[in-house]
mmCIF file of C-alpha atoms in Angstrom:
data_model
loop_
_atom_site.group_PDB
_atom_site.id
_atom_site.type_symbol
_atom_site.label_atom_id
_atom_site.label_comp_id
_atom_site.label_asym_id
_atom_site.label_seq_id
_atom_site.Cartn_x
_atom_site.Cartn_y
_atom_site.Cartn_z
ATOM 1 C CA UNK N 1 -80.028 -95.402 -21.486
ATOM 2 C CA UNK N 2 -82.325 -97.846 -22.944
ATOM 3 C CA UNK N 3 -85.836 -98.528 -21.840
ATOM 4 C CA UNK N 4 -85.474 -102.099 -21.367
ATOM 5 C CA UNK N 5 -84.264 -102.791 -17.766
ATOM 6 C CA UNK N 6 -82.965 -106.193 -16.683
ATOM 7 C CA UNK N 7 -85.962 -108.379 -15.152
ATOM 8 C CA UNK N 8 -84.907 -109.245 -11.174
ATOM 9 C CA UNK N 9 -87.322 -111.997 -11.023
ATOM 10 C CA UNK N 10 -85.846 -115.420 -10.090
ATOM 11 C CA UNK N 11 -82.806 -115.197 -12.587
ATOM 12 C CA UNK N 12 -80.165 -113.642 -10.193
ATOM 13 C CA UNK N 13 -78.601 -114.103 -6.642
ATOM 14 C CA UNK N 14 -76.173 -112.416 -4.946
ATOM 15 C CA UNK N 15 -72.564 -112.980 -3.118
ATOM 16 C CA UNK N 16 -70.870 -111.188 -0.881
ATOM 17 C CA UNK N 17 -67.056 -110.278 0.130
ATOM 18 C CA UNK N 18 -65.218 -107.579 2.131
ATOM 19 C CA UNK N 19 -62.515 -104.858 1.249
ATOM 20 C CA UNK N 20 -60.665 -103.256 3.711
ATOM 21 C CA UNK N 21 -63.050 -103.842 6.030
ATOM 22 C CA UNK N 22 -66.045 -102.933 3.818
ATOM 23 C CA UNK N 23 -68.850 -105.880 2.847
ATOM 24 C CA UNK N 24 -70.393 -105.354 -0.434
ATOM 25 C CA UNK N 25 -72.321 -107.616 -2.824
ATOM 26 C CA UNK N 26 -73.012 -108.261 -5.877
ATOM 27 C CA UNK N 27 -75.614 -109.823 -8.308
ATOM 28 C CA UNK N 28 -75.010 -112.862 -10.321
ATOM 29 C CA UNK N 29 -76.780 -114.912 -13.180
ATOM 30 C CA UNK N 30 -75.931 -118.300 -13.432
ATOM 31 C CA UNK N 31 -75.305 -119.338 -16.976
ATOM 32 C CA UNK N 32 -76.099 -122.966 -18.721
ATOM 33 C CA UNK N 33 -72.338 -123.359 -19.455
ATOM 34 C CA UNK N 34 -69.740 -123.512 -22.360
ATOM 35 C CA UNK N 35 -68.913 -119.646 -22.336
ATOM 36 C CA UNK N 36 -66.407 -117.651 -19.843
ATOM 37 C CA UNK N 37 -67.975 -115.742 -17.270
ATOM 38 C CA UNK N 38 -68.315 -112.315 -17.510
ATOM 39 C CA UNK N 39 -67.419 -109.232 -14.674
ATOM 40 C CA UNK N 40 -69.373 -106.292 -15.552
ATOM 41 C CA UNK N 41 -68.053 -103.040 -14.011
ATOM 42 C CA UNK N 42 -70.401 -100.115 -14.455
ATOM 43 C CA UNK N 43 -69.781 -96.468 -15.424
ATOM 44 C CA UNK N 44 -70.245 -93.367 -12.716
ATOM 45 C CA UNK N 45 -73.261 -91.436 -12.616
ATOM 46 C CA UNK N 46 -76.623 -89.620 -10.715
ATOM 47 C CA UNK N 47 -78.429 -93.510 -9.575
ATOM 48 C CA UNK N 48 -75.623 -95.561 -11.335
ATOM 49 C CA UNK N 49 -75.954 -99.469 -10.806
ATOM 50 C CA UNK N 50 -74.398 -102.223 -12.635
ATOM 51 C CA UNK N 51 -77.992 -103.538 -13.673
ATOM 52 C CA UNK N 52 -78.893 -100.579 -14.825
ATOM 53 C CA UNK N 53 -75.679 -99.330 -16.478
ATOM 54 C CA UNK N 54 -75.436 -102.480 -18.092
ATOM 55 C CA UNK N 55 -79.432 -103.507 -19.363
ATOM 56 C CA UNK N 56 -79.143 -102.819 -22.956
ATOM 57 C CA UNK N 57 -76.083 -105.670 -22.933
ATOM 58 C CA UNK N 58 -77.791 -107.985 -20.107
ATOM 59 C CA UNK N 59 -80.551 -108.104 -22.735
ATOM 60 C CA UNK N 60 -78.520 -109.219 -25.641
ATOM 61 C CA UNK N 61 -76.284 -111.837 -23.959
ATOM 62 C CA UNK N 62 -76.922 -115.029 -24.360
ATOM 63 C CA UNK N 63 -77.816 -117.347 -21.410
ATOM 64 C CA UNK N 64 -74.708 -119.723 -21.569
ATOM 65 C CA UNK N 65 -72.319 -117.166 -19.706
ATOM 66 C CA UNK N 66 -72.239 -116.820 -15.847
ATOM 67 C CA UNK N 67 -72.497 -112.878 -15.561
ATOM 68 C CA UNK N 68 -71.478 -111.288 -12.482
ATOM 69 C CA UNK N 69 -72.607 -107.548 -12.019
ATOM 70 C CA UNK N 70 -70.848 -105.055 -9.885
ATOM 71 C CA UNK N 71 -71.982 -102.395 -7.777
ATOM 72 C CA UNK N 72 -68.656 -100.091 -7.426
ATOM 73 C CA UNK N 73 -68.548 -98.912 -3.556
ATOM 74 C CA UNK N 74 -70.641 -96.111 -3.281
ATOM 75 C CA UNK N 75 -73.462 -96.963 -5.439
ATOM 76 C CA UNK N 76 -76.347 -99.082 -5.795
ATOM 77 C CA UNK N 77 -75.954 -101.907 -3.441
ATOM 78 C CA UNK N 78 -72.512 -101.006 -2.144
ATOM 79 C CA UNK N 79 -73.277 -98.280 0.004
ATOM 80 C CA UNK N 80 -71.426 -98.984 3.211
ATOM 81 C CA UNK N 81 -73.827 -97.345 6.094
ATOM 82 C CA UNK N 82 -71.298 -95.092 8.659
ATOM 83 C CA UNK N 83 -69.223 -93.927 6.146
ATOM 84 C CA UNK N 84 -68.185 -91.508 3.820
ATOM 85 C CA UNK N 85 -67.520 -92.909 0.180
ATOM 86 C CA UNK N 86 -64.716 -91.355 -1.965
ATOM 87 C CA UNK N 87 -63.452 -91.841 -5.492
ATOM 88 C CA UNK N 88 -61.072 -94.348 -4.802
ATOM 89 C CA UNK N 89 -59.817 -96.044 -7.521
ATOM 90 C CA UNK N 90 -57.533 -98.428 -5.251
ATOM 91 C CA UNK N 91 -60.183 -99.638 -3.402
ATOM 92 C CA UNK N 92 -62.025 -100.291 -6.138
ATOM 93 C CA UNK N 93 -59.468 -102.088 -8.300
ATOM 94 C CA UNK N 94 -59.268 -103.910 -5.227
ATOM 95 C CA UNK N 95 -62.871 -104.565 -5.624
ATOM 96 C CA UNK N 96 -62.822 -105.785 -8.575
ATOM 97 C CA UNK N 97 -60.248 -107.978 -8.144
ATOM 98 C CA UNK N 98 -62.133 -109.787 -5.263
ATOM 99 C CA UNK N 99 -65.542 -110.862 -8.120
ATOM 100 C CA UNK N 100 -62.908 -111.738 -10.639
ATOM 101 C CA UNK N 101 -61.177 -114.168 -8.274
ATOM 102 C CA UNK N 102 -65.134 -115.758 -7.282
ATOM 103 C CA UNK N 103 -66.147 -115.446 -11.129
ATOM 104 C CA UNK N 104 -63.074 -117.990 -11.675
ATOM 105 C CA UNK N 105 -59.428 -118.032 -13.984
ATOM 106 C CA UNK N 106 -61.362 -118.025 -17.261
ATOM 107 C CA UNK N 107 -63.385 -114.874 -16.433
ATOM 108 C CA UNK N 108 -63.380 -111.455 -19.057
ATOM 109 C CA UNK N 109 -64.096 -108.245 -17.676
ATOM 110 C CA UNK N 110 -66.067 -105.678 -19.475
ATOM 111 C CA UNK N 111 -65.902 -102.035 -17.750
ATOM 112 C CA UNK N 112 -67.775 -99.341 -19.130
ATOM 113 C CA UNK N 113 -67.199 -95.290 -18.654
ATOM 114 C CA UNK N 114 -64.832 -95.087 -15.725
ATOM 115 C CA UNK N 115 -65.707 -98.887 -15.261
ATOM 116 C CA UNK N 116 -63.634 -99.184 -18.201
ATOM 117 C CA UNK N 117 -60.466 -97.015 -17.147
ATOM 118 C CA UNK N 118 -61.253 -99.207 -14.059
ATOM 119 C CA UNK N 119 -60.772 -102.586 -16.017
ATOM 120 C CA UNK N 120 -57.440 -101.348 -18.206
ATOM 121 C CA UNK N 121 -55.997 -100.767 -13.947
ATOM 122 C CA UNK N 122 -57.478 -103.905 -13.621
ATOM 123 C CA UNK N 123 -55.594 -105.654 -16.600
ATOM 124 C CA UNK N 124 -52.277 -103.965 -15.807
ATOM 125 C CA UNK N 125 -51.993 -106.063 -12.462
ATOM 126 C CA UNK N 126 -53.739 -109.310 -13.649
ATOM 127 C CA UNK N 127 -51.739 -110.014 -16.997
ATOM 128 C CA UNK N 128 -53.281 -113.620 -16.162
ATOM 129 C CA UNK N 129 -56.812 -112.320 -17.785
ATOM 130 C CA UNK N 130 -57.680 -114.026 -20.814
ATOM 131 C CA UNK N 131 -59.479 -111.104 -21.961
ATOM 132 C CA UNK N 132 -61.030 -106.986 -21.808
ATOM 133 C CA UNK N 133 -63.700 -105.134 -23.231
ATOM 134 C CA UNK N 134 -63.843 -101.434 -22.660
ATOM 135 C CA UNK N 135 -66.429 -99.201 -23.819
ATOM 136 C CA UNK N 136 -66.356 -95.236 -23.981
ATOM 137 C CA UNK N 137 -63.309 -95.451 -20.970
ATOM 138 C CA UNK N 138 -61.377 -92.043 -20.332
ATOM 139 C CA UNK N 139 -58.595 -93.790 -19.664
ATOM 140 C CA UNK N 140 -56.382 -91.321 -20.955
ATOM 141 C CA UNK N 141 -58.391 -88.028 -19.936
ATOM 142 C CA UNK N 142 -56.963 -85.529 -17.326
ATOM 143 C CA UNK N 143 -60.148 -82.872 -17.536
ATOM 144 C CA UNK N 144 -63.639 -82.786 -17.508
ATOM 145 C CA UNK N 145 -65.466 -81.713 -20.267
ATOM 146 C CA UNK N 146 -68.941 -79.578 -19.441
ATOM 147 C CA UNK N 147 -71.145 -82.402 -20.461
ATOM 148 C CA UNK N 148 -69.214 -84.924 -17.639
ATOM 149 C CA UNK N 149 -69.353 -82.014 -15.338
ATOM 150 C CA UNK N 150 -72.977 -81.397 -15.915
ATOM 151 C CA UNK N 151 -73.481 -85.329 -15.388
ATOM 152 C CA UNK N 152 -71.569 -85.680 -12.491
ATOM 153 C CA UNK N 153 -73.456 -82.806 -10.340
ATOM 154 C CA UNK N 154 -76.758 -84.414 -8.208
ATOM 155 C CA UNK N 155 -79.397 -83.485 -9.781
ATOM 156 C CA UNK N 156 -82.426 -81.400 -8.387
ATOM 157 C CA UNK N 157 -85.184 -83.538 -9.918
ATOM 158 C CA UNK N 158 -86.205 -86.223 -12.323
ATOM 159 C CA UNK N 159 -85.853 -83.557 -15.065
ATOM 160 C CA UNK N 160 -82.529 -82.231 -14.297
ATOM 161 C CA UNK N 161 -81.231 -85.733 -14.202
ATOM 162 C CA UNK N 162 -83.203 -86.339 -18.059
ATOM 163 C CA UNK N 163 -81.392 -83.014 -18.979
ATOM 164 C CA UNK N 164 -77.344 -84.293 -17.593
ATOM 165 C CA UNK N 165 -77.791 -87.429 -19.735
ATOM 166 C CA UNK N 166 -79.045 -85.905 -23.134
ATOM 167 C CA UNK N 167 -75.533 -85.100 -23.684
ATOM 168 C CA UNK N 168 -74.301 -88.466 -23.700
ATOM 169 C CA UNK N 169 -76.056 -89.348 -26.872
ATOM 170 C CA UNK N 170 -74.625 -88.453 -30.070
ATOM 171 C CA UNK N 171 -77.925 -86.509 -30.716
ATOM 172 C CA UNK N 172 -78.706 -85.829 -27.149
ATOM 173 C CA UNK N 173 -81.737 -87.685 -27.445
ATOM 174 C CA UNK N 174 -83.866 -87.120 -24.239
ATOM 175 C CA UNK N 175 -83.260 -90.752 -22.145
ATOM 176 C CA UNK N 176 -86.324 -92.972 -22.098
ATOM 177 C CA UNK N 177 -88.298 -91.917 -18.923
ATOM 178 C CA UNK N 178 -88.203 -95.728 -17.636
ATOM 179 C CA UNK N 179 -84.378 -95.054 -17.047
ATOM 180 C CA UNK N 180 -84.840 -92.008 -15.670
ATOM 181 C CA UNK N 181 -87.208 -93.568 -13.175
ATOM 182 C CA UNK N 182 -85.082 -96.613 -12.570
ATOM 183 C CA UNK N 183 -82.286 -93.896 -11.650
ATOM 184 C CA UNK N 184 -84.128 -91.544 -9.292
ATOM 185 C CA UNK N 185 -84.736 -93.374 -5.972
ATOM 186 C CA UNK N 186 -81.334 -93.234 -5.401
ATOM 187 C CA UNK N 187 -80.135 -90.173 -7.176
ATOM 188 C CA UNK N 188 -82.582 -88.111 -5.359
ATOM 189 C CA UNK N 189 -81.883 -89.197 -2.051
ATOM 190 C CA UNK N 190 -80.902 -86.934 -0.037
ATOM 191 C CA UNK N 191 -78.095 -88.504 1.719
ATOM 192 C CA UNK N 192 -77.332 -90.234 -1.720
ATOM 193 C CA UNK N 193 -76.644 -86.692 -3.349
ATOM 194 C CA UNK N 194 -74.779 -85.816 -1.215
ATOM 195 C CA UNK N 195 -72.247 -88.256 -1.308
ATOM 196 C CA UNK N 196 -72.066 -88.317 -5.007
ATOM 197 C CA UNK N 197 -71.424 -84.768 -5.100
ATOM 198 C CA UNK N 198 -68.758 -84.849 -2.406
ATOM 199 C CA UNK N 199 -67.370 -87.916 -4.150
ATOM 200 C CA UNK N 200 -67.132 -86.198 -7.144
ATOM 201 C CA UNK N 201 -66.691 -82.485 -6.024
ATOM 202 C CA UNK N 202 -62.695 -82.153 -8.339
ATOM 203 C CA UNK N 203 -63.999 -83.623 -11.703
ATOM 204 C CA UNK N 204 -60.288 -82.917 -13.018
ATOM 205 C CA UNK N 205 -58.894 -84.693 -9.805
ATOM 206 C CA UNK N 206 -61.024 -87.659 -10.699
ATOM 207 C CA UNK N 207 -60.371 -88.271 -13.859
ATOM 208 C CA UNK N 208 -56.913 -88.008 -13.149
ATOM 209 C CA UNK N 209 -56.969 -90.678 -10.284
ATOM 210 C CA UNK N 210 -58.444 -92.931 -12.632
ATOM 211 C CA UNK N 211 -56.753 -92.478 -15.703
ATOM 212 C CA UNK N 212 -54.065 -95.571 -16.794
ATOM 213 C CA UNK N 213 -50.818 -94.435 -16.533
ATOM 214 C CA UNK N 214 -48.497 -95.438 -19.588
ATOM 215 C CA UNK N 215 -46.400 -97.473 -17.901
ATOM 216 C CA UNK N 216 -49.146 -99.713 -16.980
ATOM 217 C CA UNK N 217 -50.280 -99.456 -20.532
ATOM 218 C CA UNK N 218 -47.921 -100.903 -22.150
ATOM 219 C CA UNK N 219 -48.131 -103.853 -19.758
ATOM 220 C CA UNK N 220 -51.367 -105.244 -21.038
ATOM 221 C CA UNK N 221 -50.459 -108.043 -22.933
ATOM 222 C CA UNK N 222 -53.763 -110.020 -22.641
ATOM 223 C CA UNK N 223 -56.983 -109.613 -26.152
ATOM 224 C CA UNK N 224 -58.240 -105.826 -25.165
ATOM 225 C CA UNK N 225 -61.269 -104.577 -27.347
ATOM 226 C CA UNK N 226 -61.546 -100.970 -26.587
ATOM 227 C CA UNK N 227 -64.932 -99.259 -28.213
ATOM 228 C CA UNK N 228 -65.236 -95.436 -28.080
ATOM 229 C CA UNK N 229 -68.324 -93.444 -29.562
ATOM 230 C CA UNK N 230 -66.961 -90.594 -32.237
ATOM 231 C CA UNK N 231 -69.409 -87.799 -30.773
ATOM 232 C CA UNK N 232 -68.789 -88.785 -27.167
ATOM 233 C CA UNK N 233 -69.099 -85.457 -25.480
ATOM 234 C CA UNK N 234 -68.344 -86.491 -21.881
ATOM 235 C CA UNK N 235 -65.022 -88.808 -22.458
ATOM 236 C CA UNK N 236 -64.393 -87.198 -26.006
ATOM 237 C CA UNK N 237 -62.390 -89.983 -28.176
ATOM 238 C CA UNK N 238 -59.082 -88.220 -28.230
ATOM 239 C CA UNK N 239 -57.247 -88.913 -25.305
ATOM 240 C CA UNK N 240 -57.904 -92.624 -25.488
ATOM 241 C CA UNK N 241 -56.993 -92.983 -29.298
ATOM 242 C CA UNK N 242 -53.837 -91.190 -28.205
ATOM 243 C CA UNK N 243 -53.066 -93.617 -25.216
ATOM 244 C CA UNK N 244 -53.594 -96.260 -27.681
ATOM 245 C CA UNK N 245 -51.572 -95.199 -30.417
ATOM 246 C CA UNK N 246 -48.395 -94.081 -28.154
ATOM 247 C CA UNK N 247 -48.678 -97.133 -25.758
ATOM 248 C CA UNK N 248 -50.877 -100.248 -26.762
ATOM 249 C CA UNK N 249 -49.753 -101.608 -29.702
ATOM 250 C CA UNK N 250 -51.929 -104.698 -28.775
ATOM 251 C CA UNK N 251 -55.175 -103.756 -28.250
ATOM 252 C CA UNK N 252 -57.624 -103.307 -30.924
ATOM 253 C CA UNK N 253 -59.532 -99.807 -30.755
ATOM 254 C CA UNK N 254 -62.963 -99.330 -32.623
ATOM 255 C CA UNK N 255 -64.378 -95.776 -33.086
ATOM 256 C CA UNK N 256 -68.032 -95.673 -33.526
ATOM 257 C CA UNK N 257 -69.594 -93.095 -35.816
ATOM 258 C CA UNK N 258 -72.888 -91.442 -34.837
ATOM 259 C CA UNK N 259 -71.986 -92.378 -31.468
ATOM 260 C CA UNK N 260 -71.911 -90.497 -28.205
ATOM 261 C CA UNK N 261 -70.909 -92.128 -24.630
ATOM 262 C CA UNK N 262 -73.893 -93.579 -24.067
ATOM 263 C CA UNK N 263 -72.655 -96.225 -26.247
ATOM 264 C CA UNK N 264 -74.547 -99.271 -24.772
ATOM 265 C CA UNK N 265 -77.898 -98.193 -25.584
ATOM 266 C CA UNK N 266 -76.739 -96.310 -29.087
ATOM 267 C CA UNK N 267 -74.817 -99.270 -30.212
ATOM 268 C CA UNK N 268 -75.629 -102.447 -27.991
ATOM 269 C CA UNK N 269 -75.115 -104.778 -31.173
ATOM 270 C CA UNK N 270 -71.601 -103.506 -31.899
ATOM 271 C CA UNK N 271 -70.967 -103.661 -27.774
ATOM 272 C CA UNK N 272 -72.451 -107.224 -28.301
ATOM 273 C CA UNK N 273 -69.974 -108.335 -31.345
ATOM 274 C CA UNK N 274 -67.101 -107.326 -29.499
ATOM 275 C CA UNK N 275 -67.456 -109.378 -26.253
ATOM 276 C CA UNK N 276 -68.172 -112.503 -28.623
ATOM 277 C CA UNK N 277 -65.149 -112.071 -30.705
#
């Protein structure tokens, strides 16, 4: 939820691939060289795109990494015209899959919010992956909590959206109105809304279809930095913790004090450390 969105301006170009039958794209930014590419996959929310999800860490990174930036299908620029878009994890895993095999072998993914659970799906089929960063995931989560619910409705107007992402602060700070902005045109779209609310009409269901099952779990082999904010309100810490401690012996989970889920704006320098470690 930071102010600072990523400039578009000459610095990225796009590709393009299909998925059962469905062509997306997605934006890249060619790095100088001598760090792994990066896949970012983005979180789920009211005007959700990778480039927005992901500006606060965009702005931090430094230029030597190719960075590859998903749109999941459904949002942003991965909106398939004709028809209806669901939450289907397969497809996107499948997704996924299909930048990380363009990004190249040597490629880490970093998947925030459901982006996150996403990546850990991701990481359970790909043991290949020489790395995973996962912030604020509710990987292990089988119910909504009111402040997800609240930001996974479509929102009447600008201020309704401000008020569904105060929660995901640790001090539900209102979100700078330059977000807000950068969110509306497509979160106030009328045939935009109501696709995310059909999409997301069982919150429970969701989360459920989403969440890494232990089996897979205990597969991930690969370096997996999870980060998880303390006061996270939407994805509360608990149920990933727990998946941790009774399944991943491997991965190396940092909880964040004064922390909510909006944990790439409230903490981009930790989010920062960990993809360089």
């Amino acid at each position: 939820m930071n102010a600072a969105l990523p400039d578009m301006a000459d610095q990225w170009t796009s590709a393009s691939d299909n998925v059962q039958g469905i062509t997306f794209s997605w934006r890249i930014r060619q790095g100088t060289g001598g760090a792994p590419p990066l896949v970012l996959v983005h979180g789920i929310g009211p005007g959700t795109t990778g480039l927005i999800n992901f500006a606060p860490l965009l702005a931090r990174l430094p230029a030597l990494h190719d960075v590859h930036v998903i749109d999941l299908i459904g949002f942003g620029g991965a909106i398939p015209g004709g028809r209806a878009c669901t939450f289907d994890v397969d497809l996107w895993i499948e997704q996924i899959g299909k930048v990380l095999d363009h990004a190249g072998p040597d490629a880490v993914l970093v998947g925030n919010s459901v982006g996150g659970a996403l990546s850990l799906r991701v990481a359970a089929r790909r043991p290949s992956l020489p790395g995973v960063l996962v912030i604020g995931a509710p990987a292990g989560q089988q119910h909504a909590t009111a402040a997800l619910r609240a930001f996974w409705s479509a929102p009447a107007d600008q201020n309704a959206l401000a008020e569904a992402m105060r929660p995901m602060t640790a001090g539900c700070a209102a979100p700078p109105p330059a977000v807000v902005a950068a969110r509306w045109p497509a979160a106030g779209d009328h045939a935009h809304r109501a696709a995310f609310a059909a999409m997301l009409a069982d919150p429970d269901a969701c989360l459920r279809a989403a969440a890494l099952p232990a089996r897979e779990a205990a597969s991930i082999r690969m370096p997996l930095r999870i980060l998880h904010g303390l006061q996270d309100r939407a994805c509360p810490p608990g149920p990933m913790a727990q998946l941790v401690l009774d399944h991943m012996p491997h991965a190396d989970l940092v909880l964040l004090g004064d922390c909510g889920h909006a944990i790439m704006s409230e903490r981009a320098a930790d989010v920062e450390a960990a993809r360089s470690r």
